[in-house]
Amino acid sequence: MQTNQLLLIFCSVLLILGLIAFFVGRSKAARLRASGSSMYAQPDQYAWFAVLSTAGPAVLVGVLGAFVLLLLGAEIHPLYLLSASLVVAAAGLAVGVVQVRADFHARKAIERVIRWVLAGAALISIFTTFGILISIIFESLRFFKMHSFWEFITGTTWNPGASFLAAAGRGDGSGAEFGSVPLFAGTFMITLIAMLVAVPIGLASAIYMSEYAPTKVRTIAKPLLEVLAGIPTVVYGFFAAITVAPIIVNIAGFFGLDASYNNAVAPGIVMGIMIIPFISSLSDDVINAVPDSMRQGSLALGMTKGETIRDVVVPAALPGVISASLLGMSRALGETMIVVMAAGMRPNLTANPLEDMTTVTVRIVAALTGDQEFESAETLSAFALGLVLFAVTLTLNLVSVIMIRRFREKYRVNNL
Amino acid sequence: MSDSFDQISQQLKRRHRKSARLKWLSMGALGLAGLFLLWFFTDMLIKGLPAFQQAYVETEISYSEEAAKDARQAIDSDLIPIVSRTEIRSIPLLLRNEPDRIGSRETRWLLANSEVDQYLKGHRSKLSDKEIATVERLVASGQVEQKFNSTFFTQGDSKTAESAGILSAVVGTIMTMIVTLAIAFPIGVMTAIYLEEFAPDNRFTQLIEININNLAAIPSILFGLLGLAIFINFFGVPRSSPLVGGMTLALMTLPVIIISTRTALRSVPESIRHAAFGLGCSRWQVVKDHVLPLAMPGIMTGSIIGLAQAMGETAPLIIVGMVAFIPDVGASFTEAATVMPAQIFTWASEPEKAFVEKTAGGILVLLTILISLNASAVVLRKKFERRW
């Protein structure tokens, strides 16, 4: 039998049992109350308790059993699992109905169960992080068994071609080289260009919005800026490749320079524009949170408004501004679609942003969308790249959180 | 004495000029961002709007015996390079299904070849001089016309540009979003309720909190790696399906929903809880009957924004294989499907010029949906905004 058929049977039987539990539980409680005994809870609460005691253990058995099945392979027949969990459900139904007594705290019992369910839901986010970590680390280790970690970190040639042949049964893959330095160089080059666009524009717009702009302009400009962050990155990628890249090539040609259509400047600029709202909105919050007494002090000493902003407000907000920039940087490092569509595929170790170069995320996508076996070194290399990406962005995020916390403590702001 | 006054007033003038310069500079930066937004949208409109118009050819089709075997016999040989190949190919199939048509003639508007379409729109095309002459003649006699491109909205993807449509991607998006919401919304709201209303402030809850903030900042492509390694390779969820795509996106959307739900719950004043507790409600009853209904508009806005974000996401979906070529509209959650951003990505990598227009057209559709989603979130927030 198919898994989804089993699931369907399980759900429908459980639903029927649950309905039985509800109505039997409620009618029993109602009868008890009608007979005049003073109850600890409402009939509906007894009914819900009966439902919970029917479905809860059964679902638990089902889920745990499914996990065990998956981990051990199909050594137990799934049908046994189904019947086991349904037996548990029936037992739960019996227990739930028997428990409907005048001296039973049904409400408290429900409360306890709900508390556990809610806590269980909260655990999912932890599972997700662990899931990401485990899946990446596990597959990376398999990669590092085939190719040395040192070569991966310091090698300057990324040439997985030979491993493709090995996976296809030709050659032994000895010629494959996985040196990630050119990929990281490309990633940092594009990130650098993005930050050169995003930080000045983002910071300056934040200064304008929090220090100069009338409220009317502010209420219009802020959501408009947010639109930039809401545009899907695949759209930005198309824009960078189709509209911006040819312009860059033309401009470079005007100055007598030779630019590739997959140059690093186009995705860099577009990525920078995408990041502007992240930087401006956090900087705006931080600048607003700088206490007014500092501005008043500065103005009282005869400073102009510009000098106050430049020499007092911005330096005071600096930890927040740096934090915003780091957050933007981590976005740029992990950004995929813009570079997949507008940057090149060729690992190229160069300092010239007009040449084509590739990034970590581009290679991850390239490695996982080819028609390769999953076991091949090239596919697994995607996870090794992912691991480094995870480590770098995590560090940037943590540093950013620490910076903003320092700012908050210094000026005692609550809303950051 | 007057010298130093002069000096100071000179200095002051300079300082005020500098101050004004900062104002104009910062204003310029904001203007630059605005200009970019303007440029972006006009560029997309200019590139995408032509996709909603398509050239059609009025063609006389003769359903003869020969046409049932060789469709090229059905129409005038002059028109063969002009009419879309997909239209010609469908004739034998039509005759097989309805054999009594054989022997009849019919005049219909057929899709034109994408090269004709591009030529009429003033783009470069690969038409020969002879074909161009035919097209010009037909345009003059009103037999070739630009009409509203309904194919774009009623068909799935195709390898021929003129008959490629976005419908299968729209349906795939809807199915994927159903899965995403069905997972992320309950879990997100439950997590937020636990953290705001139930959890004691201890190491465990702090760990969860740090974790959620961290998850919100993890690059989306890593969620794709998670989906590939755990959902597909470990649990055996079918690749390219709305199920696996939706599950992956759900984990990504979870932090957005949790964070916005917490804000919504926190904005419900304590007095409401105190009153409910005072009447003898249990904690869960307070949450279920009082706090949650009051926080619902805020939760909805947050979820809509999270949904809009998930709808525009491509990178993790590419990793779990949602870039397949899907000409048919999907029927189940476990079949291969594609979503709008992935469709845009696929079209963008087609070499044919006519697909550029399709890509931009698809982008316009996607942006329209996303902007209306975000606008509805804003409206919802405005409507239910409440000062306690």
GROMACS .gro file of N, CA and C in nm, chain A residues 17 21 43 61 91 98 135-136 174 190 192 203-204 232 282 297 318-319 330 332 335 341 376 380 391-392 399 415:
model
   84
   17LEU      N    1  -1.275   0.841   1.535
   17LEU     CA    2  -1.256   0.813   1.677
   17LEU      C    3  -1.265   0.942   1.758
   21ALA      N    4  -1.517   1.028   2.052
   21ALA     CA    5  -1.468   1.070   2.183
   21ALA      C    6  -1.537   1.198   2.227
   43PRO      N    7  -1.887   2.059   3.027
   43PRO     CA    8  -1.894   1.937   2.945
   43PRO      C    9  -1.804   1.942   2.823
   61VAL      N   10   0.260   0.804   1.858
   61VAL     CA   11   0.308   0.672   1.816
   61VAL      C   12   0.333   0.671   1.665
   91ALA      N   13  -0.750   0.279   2.272
   91ALA     CA   14  -0.723   0.276   2.416
   91ALA      C   15  -0.736   0.415   2.476
   98VAL      N   16  -1.351   0.716   3.035
   98VAL     CA   17  -1.355   0.674   3.176
   98VAL      C   18  -1.321   0.792   3.267
  135SER      N   19   2.260   1.857   0.792
  135SER     CA   20   2.265   1.817   0.651
  135SER      C   21   2.388   1.873   0.584
  136ILE      N   22   2.424   1.997   0.616
  136ILE     CA   23   2.540   2.057   0.550
  136ILE      C   24   2.669   1.991   0.597
  174SER      N   25   4.082   1.216  -1.105
  174SER     CA   26   4.199   1.268  -1.035
  174SER      C   27   4.229   1.412  -1.076
  190ILE      N   28   3.191   4.110  -0.569
  190ILE     CA   29   3.054   4.155  -0.595
  190ILE      C   30   2.994   4.215  -0.468
  192LEU      N   31   3.157   4.365  -0.232
  192LEU     CA   32   3.221   4.495  -0.212
  192LEU      C   33   3.151   4.601  -0.297
  203LEU      N   34   2.271   5.499   0.409
  203LEU     CA   35   2.298   5.583   0.526
  203LEU      C   36   2.248   5.726   0.502
  204ALA      N   37   2.280   5.780   0.383
  204ALA     CA   38   2.239   5.917   0.355
  204ALA      C   39   2.087   5.929   0.352
  232PRO      N   40   1.126   4.051  -0.591
  232PRO     CA   41   1.192   3.920  -0.589
  232PRO      C   42   1.330   3.927  -0.654
  282LEU      N   43   1.728   5.021   0.921
  282LEU     CA   44   1.790   5.002   1.053
  282LEU      C   45   1.867   5.126   1.096
  297GLY      N   46   2.280   6.973   2.290
  297GLY     CA   47   2.411   7.015   2.341
  297GLY      C   48   2.496   7.069   2.229
  318LEU      N   49   2.701   5.509   1.529
  318LEU     CA   50   2.792   5.425   1.450
  318LEU      C   51   2.776   5.274   1.475
  319PRO      N   52   2.765   5.229   1.600
  319PRO     CA   53   2.751   5.084   1.618
  319PRO      C   54   2.630   5.029   1.543
  330SER      N   55   2.589   4.039   0.488
  330SER     CA   56   2.558   3.896   0.494
  330SER      C   57   2.451   3.860   0.391
  332ALA      N   58   2.424   4.012   0.100
  332ALA     CA   59   2.492   4.013  -0.029
  332ALA      C   60   2.570   3.883  -0.051
  335GLU      N   61   2.322   3.605  -0.134
  335GLU     CA   62   2.229   3.630  -0.243
  335GLU      C   63   2.260   3.539  -0.361
  341MET      N   64   2.196   3.481  -1.241
  341MET     CA   65   2.150   3.529  -1.371
  341MET      C   66   2.244   3.629  -1.434
  376SER      N   67   2.848   1.227  -0.644
  376SER     CA   68   2.969   1.278  -0.708
  376SER      C   69   3.029   1.393  -0.628
  380LEU      N   70   2.859   1.711  -0.399
  380LEU     CA   71   2.888   1.726  -0.257
  380LEU      C   72   2.963   1.855  -0.229
  391ALA      N   73   2.890   2.955   0.785
  391ALA     CA   74   2.979   3.003   0.890
  391ALA      C   75   3.002   3.153   0.878
  392VAL      N   76   3.027   3.201   0.755
  392VAL     CA   77   3.058   3.343   0.738
  392VAL      C   78   2.936   3.429   0.769
  399VAL      N   79   2.794   3.921   1.502
  399VAL     CA   80   2.864   4.046   1.531
  399VAL      C   81   2.766   4.162   1.523
  415ASN      N   82   1.321   5.001   2.190
  415ASN     CA   83   1.252   4.952   2.071
  415ASN      C   84   1.345   4.908   1.959
   0.00000   0.00000   0.00000
